[in-house]
CSV table of C-alpha atoms in Angstrom, one decimal:
chain,number,residue,atom,x,y,z
A,680,MET,CA,1.4,-7.4,-27.0
A,681,ALA,CA,5.1,-8.5,-27.2
A,682,GLY,CA,5.4,-5.2,-29.5
A,683,VAL,CA,4.0,-2.8,-26.9
A,684,MET,CA,7.4,-3.6,-24.6
A,685,ASP,CA,10.0,-3.5,-27.2
A,686,SER,CA,11.1,0.3,-25.8
A,687,VAL,CA,11.9,-0.9,-21.9
A,688,ASN,CA,15.5,-1.4,-22.5
A,689,GLN,CA,15.8,2.0,-23.5
A,690,LEU,CA,14.7,3.2,-20.1
A,691,THR,CA,18.5,4.0,-18.6
A,692,GLU,CA,19.0,6.6,-21.1
A,693,LEU,CA,16.0,8.8,-19.6
A,694,VAL,CA,17.8,8.7,-16.2
A,695,GLY,CA,18.1,12.6,-15.1
A,696,GLN,CA,16.3,13.7,-18.7
A,697,ASN,CA,13.2,14.9,-16.7
A,698,ARG,CA,11.5,12.6,-19.0
A,699,MET,CA,9.5,9.2,-18.8
A,700,GLU,CA,7.9,6.6,-20.6
A,701,LEU,CA,4.3,6.2,-20.1
A,702,LEU,CA,2.5,2.9,-20.9
A,703,LEU,CA,-1.5,3.9,-22.1
A,704,PHE,CA,-4.3,1.7,-21.3
A,705,ARG,CA,-8.1,1.5,-21.0
A,706,LEU,CA,-10.2,0.3,-18.0
A,707,SER,CA,-13.5,-1.6,-18.3
A,708,GLY,CA,-16.6,0.6,-18.2
A,709,LEU,CA,-14.5,3.7,-17.6
A,710,ASN,CA,-14.3,6.0,-20.9
A,711,GLN,CA,-10.6,7.2,-20.5
A,712,ARG,CA,-7.3,6.4,-21.4
A,713,TYR,CA,-4.7,5.6,-18.1
A,714,GLY,CA,-1.3,5.8,-17.6
A,715,ILE,CA,1.7,3.8,-15.9
A,716,ASN,CA,5.3,4.5,-15.8
A,717,VAL,CA,7.1,1.8,-18.1
A,718,PHE,CA,9.7,1.8,-15.8
A,719,LYS,CA,7.2,-0.5,-13.2
A,720,VAL,CA,6.1,-2.4,-15.8
A,721,ARG,CA,7.7,-6.3,-16.4
A,722,GLU,CA,4.9,-7.8,-18.9
A,723,VAL,CA,1.7,-7.3,-20.2
A,724,LEU,CA,0.0,-10.7,-20.8
A,725,PRO,CA,-3.7,-11.8,-21.8
A,726,CYS,CA,-5.6,-12.3,-18.3
A,727,PRO,CA,-4.5,-15.9,-17.4
A,728,ARG,CA,-7.0,-18.6,-15.6
A,729,LEU,CA,-7.6,-17.2,-12.1
A,730,THR,CA,-8.3,-19.3,-9.1
A,731,VAL,CA,-10.9,-17.5,-7.1
A,732,MET,CA,-10.0,-18.1,-3.4
A,733,PRO,CA,-12.5,-17.2,-0.2
A,734,LYS,CA,-11.9,-14.5,1.9
A,735,LEU,CA,-9.8,-12.5,-1.3
A,736,HIS,CA,-10.1,-8.6,-1.2
A,737,GLN,CA,-13.2,-7.3,-3.1
A,738,TYR,CA,-11.0,-5.6,-5.6
A,739,VAL,CA,-8.9,-9.2,-6.3
A,740,ILE,CA,-10.8,-11.5,-8.6
A,741,GLY,CA,-8.6,-14.3,-8.3
A,742,ILE,CA,-5.0,-15.4,-8.3
A,743,ALA,CA,-3.0,-16.2,-11.4
A,744,HIS,CA,0.3,-18.6,-11.3
A,745,ILE,CA,2.6,-16.7,-13.9
A,746,ARG,CA,6.2,-17.5,-14.7
A,747,GLY,CA,6.4,-19.6,-11.5
A,748,GLN,CA,5.3,-16.8,-9.2
A,749,THR,CA,1.7,-16.5,-7.8
A,750,LEU,CA,0.2,-13.1,-8.3
A,751,SER,CA,-3.2,-11.7,-6.8
A,752,VAL,CA,-4.8,-9.9,-9.8
A,753,ILE,CA,-6.5,-6.6,-8.9
A,754,ASP,CA,-9.4,-5.1,-10.9
A,755,LEU,CA,-8.1,-1.4,-11.7
A,756,ALA,CA,-11.5,-0.4,-12.8
A,757,TYR,CA,-13.4,-1.7,-9.6
A,758,ALA,CA,-10.6,-0.4,-7.2
A,759,ILE,CA,-11.1,3.4,-8.7
A,760,GLY,CA,-14.7,3.4,-8.2
A,761,GLY,CA,-16.0,1.9,-11.6
A,762,LYS,CA,-18.2,-1.3,-11.7
A,763,PRO,CA,-16.6,-4.9,-11.5
A,764,THR,CA,-15.3,-6.4,-14.7
A,765,GLN,CA,-17.1,-8.8,-16.6
A,766,ASP,CA,-15.7,-11.7,-18.7
A,767,VAL,CA,-12.2,-11.1,-17.6
A,768,GLN,CA,-10.8,-13.7,-20.1
A,769,LYS,CA,-11.0,-11.0,-22.7
A,770,HIS,CA,-8.8,-8.8,-20.9
A,771,PHE,CA,-5.1,-8.1,-20.5
A,772,ILE,CA,-3.0,-8.0,-16.7
A,773,ILE,CA,-0.2,-5.7,-16.5
A,774,ILE,CA,2.5,-7.3,-14.3
A,775,ALA,CA,4.1,-4.3,-12.6
A,776,GLU,CA,6.5,-3.9,-9.4
A,777,TYR,CA,5.6,-1.8,-6.7
A,778,ASN,CA,6.8,-1.0,-3.1
A,779,ARG,CA,9.1,-4.2,-3.3
A,780,SER,CA,6.6,-6.8,-4.5
A,781,THR,CA,5.0,-7.7,-8.1
A,782,HIS,CA,1.3,-6.7,-8.6
A,783,ALA,CA,-0.8,-7.7,-11.4
A,784,PHE,CA,-3.3,-5.5,-12.6
A,785,LEU,CA,-6.6,-6.3,-14.5
A,786,VAL,CA,-7.5,-3.7,-17.7
A,787,SER,CA,-9.3,-3.9,-20.4
A,788,ASN,CA,-6.5,-3.2,-23.4
A,789,VAL,CA,-3.3,-1.5,-23.4
A,790,GLU,CA,-2.1,0.9,-26.1
A,791,ARG,CA,0.9,2.3,-26.7
A,792,ILE,CA,4.3,3.7,-24.8
A,793,LEU,CA,4.7,7.5,-25.0
A,794,ASN,CA,8.2,8.7,-24.3
A,795,MET,CA,7.3,12.1,-22.7
A,796,ASN,CA,8.6,15.4,-20.8
A,797,TRP,CA,7.7,15.4,-17.1
A,798,ASN,CA,6.9,18.9,-17.4
A,799,LYS,CA,4.0,18.1,-19.6
A,800,ILE,CA,2.4,15.8,-16.4
A,801,MET,CA,0.1,18.2,-14.4
A,802,PRO,CA,-0.6,17.5,-10.8
A,803,PRO,CA,-4.1,16.8,-10.2
A,804,PRO,CA,-6.4,19.8,-10.3
A,805,LYS,CA,-7.1,21.8,-7.4
A,806,GLY,CA,-10.8,20.6,-6.0
A,807,ALA,CA,-10.6,17.1,-7.2
A,808,GLY,CA,-10.7,16.4,-3.2
A,809,HIS,CA,-9.0,13.6,-1.4
A,810,SER,CA,-11.2,10.6,-2.4
A,811,ASN,CA,-9.9,10.1,-6.0
A,812,TYR,CA,-7.1,8.0,-7.2
A,813,MET,CA,-5.5,10.8,-9.6
A,814,THR,CA,-1.7,11.0,-8.8
A,815,ALA,CA,-1.0,13.0,-12.4
A,816,VAL,CA,-2.7,14.1,-15.0
A,817,THR,CA,-1.6,15.0,-18.8
A,818,GLU,CA,-3.0,15.4,-22.0
A,819,ILE,CA,-2.5,13.4,-25.3
A,820,ASP,CA,-4.3,13.5,-28.6
A,821,ASN,CA,-6.8,16.1,-27.2
A,822,GLU,CA,-7.7,13.6,-24.4
A,823,LEU,CA,-7.3,13.6,-20.7
A,824,VAL,CA,-5.3,10.9,-19.9
A,825,GLU,CA,-5.1,9.9,-15.4
A,826,ILE,CA,-1.7,8.5,-14.0
A,827,LEU,CA,-3.3,6.3,-11.0
A,828,ASP,CA,-1.9,6.5,-7.7
A,829,VAL,CA,-1.4,2.7,-7.3
A,830,GLU,CA,0.2,3.3,-3.9
A,831,LYS,CA,-3.2,4.3,-2.5
A,832,ILE,CA,-4.7,1.5,-4.3
A,833,LEU,CA,-2.6,-0.7,-2.8
A,834,ASP,CA,-2.8,0.8,0.9
A,835,GLU,CA,-6.4,0.0,0.5
A,836,ILE,CA,-5.8,-3.7,-0.1
A,837,SER,CA,-3.2,-4.2,2.0
A,838,PRO,CA,-2.2,-1.5,4.5
A,839,THR,CA,1.8,-1.1,5.3
A,840,SER,CA,2.9,-1.0,8.4
A,841,VAL,CA,4.1,3.0,9.3
A,842,SER,CA,5.7,2.3,12.5
A,843,VAL,CA,9.4,2.4,13.4
A,844,SER,CA,10.1,-0.3,15.6
A,845,SER,CA,11.2,-0.4,18.9
A,846,GLU,CA,14.5,-2.1,18.0
A,847,VAL,CA,15.8,0.5,15.3
A,848,MET,CA,14.6,3.1,17.9
A,849,ASP,CA,17.1,1.5,20.9
A,850,LYS,CA,19.6,0.9,18.6
A,851,ALA,CA,19.7,4.4,17.5
A,852,THR,CA,19.9,5.3,21.1
A,853,GLU,CA,22.6,2.6,21.9
A,854,ALA,CA,24.8,4.2,19.0
A,855,GLY,CA,24.6,7.6,20.1
A,856,GLN,CA,22.3,8.6,17.5
A,857,LYS,CA,19.4,10.3,18.7
A,858,ILE,CA,18.4,13.0,16.6
A,859,PRO,CA,19.3,16.8,17.5
A,860,GLU,CA,16.1,18.7,18.4
A,861,HIS,CA,14.1,20.6,15.5
A,862,VAL,CA,15.7,18.8,12.8
A,863,LYS,CA,13.6,19.6,9.4
A,864,VAL,CA,13.3,17.5,6.5
A,865,LEU,CA,12.0,18.4,3.1
A,866,VAL,CA,10.0,15.6,1.7
A,867,ALA,CA,8.6,15.6,-2.1
A,868,ASP,CA,6.3,12.9,-3.2
A,869,ASP,CA,3.2,13.4,-5.3
A,870,SER,CA,1.2,10.4,-3.5
A,871,LYS,CA,-1.2,11.5,-0.5
A,872,VAL,CA,-0.3,7.8,1.0
A,873,ALA,CA,3.1,8.0,0.7
A,874,ILE,CA,3.6,11.3,2.0
A,875,LYS,CA,1.8,10.2,5.5
A,876,GLN,CA,3.5,7.3,5.6
A,877,VAL,CA,6.7,9.3,5.7
A,878,GLU,CA,5.2,12.0,8.0
A,879,ARG,CA,4.3,9.2,10.6
A,880,ALA,CA,8.0,7.3,10.2
A,881,MET,CA,10.0,10.8,10.7
A,882,GLN,CA,7.5,11.8,13.8
A,883,ALA,CA,8.7,8.7,15.2
A,884,ILE,CA,12.0,9.6,15.2
A,885,GLY,CA,11.5,13.0,16.5
A,886,VAL,CA,12.1,15.0,12.7
A,887,ASP,CA,9.6,17.7,11.5
A,888,ILE,CA,8.9,17.5,7.9
A,889,VAL,CA,8.0,20.4,4.8
A,890,LYS,CA,6.0,18.7,1.8
A,891,ALA,CA,6.2,19.3,-1.3
A,892,SER,CA,3.7,17.5,-4.1
A,893,ASP,CA,6.5,17.3,-6.8
A,894,GLY,CA,10.4,18.2,-7.5
A,895,LYS,CA,9.6,21.6,-9.1
A,896,GLU,CA,7.6,22.8,-5.9
A,897,ALA,CA,10.5,21.3,-3.4
A,898,LEU,CA,12.7,23.1,-5.7
A,899,GLU,CA,11.1,26.4,-5.2
A,900,ILE,CA,10.7,25.8,-1.4
A,901,LEU,CA,14.6,25.1,-1.5
A,902,HIS,CA,15.5,28.8,-3.0
A,903,ALA,CA,12.6,30.4,-0.6
A,904,ALA,CA,14.7,29.2,2.0
A,905,LEU,CA,17.7,30.5,0.5
A,906,ALA,CA,16.4,34.2,0.8
A,907,LYS,CA,16.5,33.7,4.5
A,908,GLY,CA,20.0,32.5,5.0
A,909,PRO,CA,22.5,29.3,4.2
A,910,ILE,CA,20.1,26.4,3.4
A,911,ARG,CA,21.0,24.3,6.8
A,912,ASN,CA,19.2,27.3,8.5
A,913,SER,CA,16.1,25.5,7.2
A,914,PHE,CA,16.8,21.9,5.9
A,915,GLU,CA,19.1,19.0,7.1
A,916,LEU,CA,18.3,16.8,4.3
A,917,VAL,CA,15.8,16.1,1.2
A,918,ILE,CA,13.7,13.0,0.7
A,919,SER,CA,12.3,12.6,-2.8
A,920,ASP,CA,10.0,10.5,-4.8
A,921,VAL,CA,11.2,9.8,-8.3
A,922,GLU,CA,7.9,9.9,-10.4
A,923,MET,CA,6.8,13.3,-9.9
A,924,PRO,CA,4.6,15.4,-12.3
A,925,GLU,CA,6.5,18.9,-13.9
A,926,MET,CA,10.0,17.7,-12.3
A,927,ASP,CA,11.1,14.1,-11.4
A,928,GLY,CA,13.2,13.3,-8.6
A,929,TYR,CA,16.4,12.7,-10.8
A,930,THR,CA,15.8,16.3,-12.1
A,931,LEU,CA,15.6,17.8,-8.4
A,932,CYS,CA,18.6,16.0,-7.6
A,933,ALA,CA,20.6,17.0,-10.2
A,934,SER,CA,19.3,20.6,-9.9
A,935,ILE,CA,20.5,20.2,-5.9
A,936,ARG,CA,24.2,19.5,-6.8
A,937,GLN,CA,24.4,21.9,-9.9
A,938,ASP,CA,23.2,24.6,-7.4
A,939,PRO,CA,26.1,26.0,-5.5
A,940,ALA,CA,24.4,27.2,-2.5
A,941,LEU,CA,22.5,23.9,-2.6
A,942,LYS,CA,24.5,21.3,-3.6
A,943,ASP,CA,25.9,20.4,0.1
A,944,LEU,CA,22.4,19.0,0.8
A,945,TYR,CA,22.4,15.3,1.5
A,946,VAL,CA,19.4,13.8,-0.8
A,947,ILE,CA,17.5,10.5,0.0
A,948,LEU,CA,15.6,9.0,-3.1
A,949,HIS,CA,12.6,7.0,-1.4
A,950,THR,CA,10.4,5.5,-4.7
A,951,SER,CA,8.3,2.6,-5.2
A,952,LEU,CA,10.7,1.9,-8.5
A,953,SER,CA,12.6,-0.9,-6.5
A,954,GLY,CA,13.3,-3.4,-9.0
A,955,VAL,CA,14.6,-1.4,-11.8
A,956,PHE,CA,17.7,0.2,-10.3
A,957,ASN,CA,21.5,-0.1,-10.5
A,958,GLN,CA,24.4,2.0,-9.4
A,959,SER,CA,24.9,4.2,-12.2
A,960,MET,CA,21.2,5.3,-12.4
A,961,VAL,CA,21.7,6.6,-8.6
A,962,SER,CA,25.0,7.8,-9.0
A,963,LYS,CA,24.0,9.8,-12.0
A,964,ALA,CA,21.5,11.6,-10.2
A,965,GLY,CA,23.9,12.6,-7.5
A,966,ALA,CA,22.4,10.7,-4.8
A,967,ASN,CA,23.5,10.2,-0.9
A,968,ASP,CA,20.9,7.1,-0.6
A,969,PHE,CA,18.2,5.0,-2.0
A,970,ILE,CA,15.8,3.4,0.3
A,971,PRO,CA,12.8,1.5,-2.0
A,972,LYS,CA,9.3,2.0,-0.6
A,973,PHE,CA,8.1,1.4,2.1
A,974,ASN,CA,10.2,0.2,5.2
A,975,PRO,CA,9.6,2.6,8.1
A,976,ASP,CA,12.4,1.1,10.1
A,977,GLU,CA,15.1,1.5,6.6
A,978,LEU,CA,13.5,4.9,6.2
A,979,ALA,CA,13.9,6.0,9.8
A,980,GLY,CA,18.0,4.1,9.3
A,981,ALA,CA,18.6,6.0,6.2
A,982,VAL,CA,17.6,9.3,7.8
A,983,GLU,CA,19.8,9.1,10.5
A,984,ARG,CA,22.7,8.3,8.5
A,985,GLY,CA,21.9,11.5,6.8
A,986,ILE,CA,21.7,13.6,9.6
A,987,LYS,CA,24.9,12.2,11.4
A,988,THR,CA,26.4,12.9,8.1
A,989,VAL,CA,25.1,16.5,7.9
A,990,GLU,CA,26.1,16.8,11.7
A,991,GLN,CA,30.2,16.0,11.2
A,992,GLY,CA,29.9,18.3,8.3
A,993,ILE,CA,30.5,16.3,5.4
A,994,SER,CA,28.9,17.7,2.3
A,995,GLY,CA,26.2,15.9,0.6
A,996,ALA,CA,28.3,16.2,-2.7
A,997,ASP,CA,31.0,15.0,-1.1
A,998,CYS,CA,29.2,11.2,-0.7
A,999,ILE,CA,27.3,10.6,-3.6
A,1000,MET,CA,26.2,7.0,-3.2
A,1001,THR,CA,28.3,4.3,-5.1
A,1002,LYS,CA,27.0,1.3,-3.2
A,1003,LYS,CA,25.8,-1.6,-5.6
A,1004,ILE,CA,21.8,-1.6,-5.2
A,1005,GLY,CA,19.7,-5.0,-5.2
């Protein structure tokens, strides 16, 4: 299985090229392939010995002790509507980083890694409904591959607080950082759960949002806004996920910086890819700030800083992030 992960070290070459590497896998009892962005994958292992503990969530089949870390193992097939997996010792686990924490997902087998362009990754088909776990789909070898909304699964198992703390609100007021009225922010994210989390956090600090499901739609919204006048008349800043179908957040950010009419926008990258970022990645994308998902206080603070910067007349292109991350 080590061979499956050989290309992980080449991931940084994909930044800003609207490309990604997709790890293909299958789930017990479900007759199709699924995918996960290799950026999130730390390791693939045969399923280790599991310890079953009382009062675990129904999707968590046990606890594993791996390389000095205790991880909950989530039965991915069961979590998305299939039947509970049997004979788990014959299966594998994908260890991945999401939203500042490490998780283990049980899968029946892992196939290979494909280098793909995000424009080959499509949003879920219209009419799929809100109960599905698709964040995107693609076609490989004439077969549908579903990219799972892992954030939705994790939120069902352990919901994340979306409330901005009173301490953050009080500090902002004391520091004179109260958000001006009628501030509008463009939010690009393909996860319905993530969009709702951001929306609630922004409502708490008095910010209105316009939603886009991917970078391509976000860029179309920005260009439509330009037809009505300077972009500041429509949006104060942009909050963007990185992983999105058709156009990723890196490419959206780069496109904003390359457009003379948009380049002054303040851009915050907000993503579950919390464990793999470094200074060169973020600065190459041209972002002004980076916030790992999901901490409402940190996101609110980043938006307040961004709006203050914009209100001071400082161009987003002139304050691209250079601080060291993690």
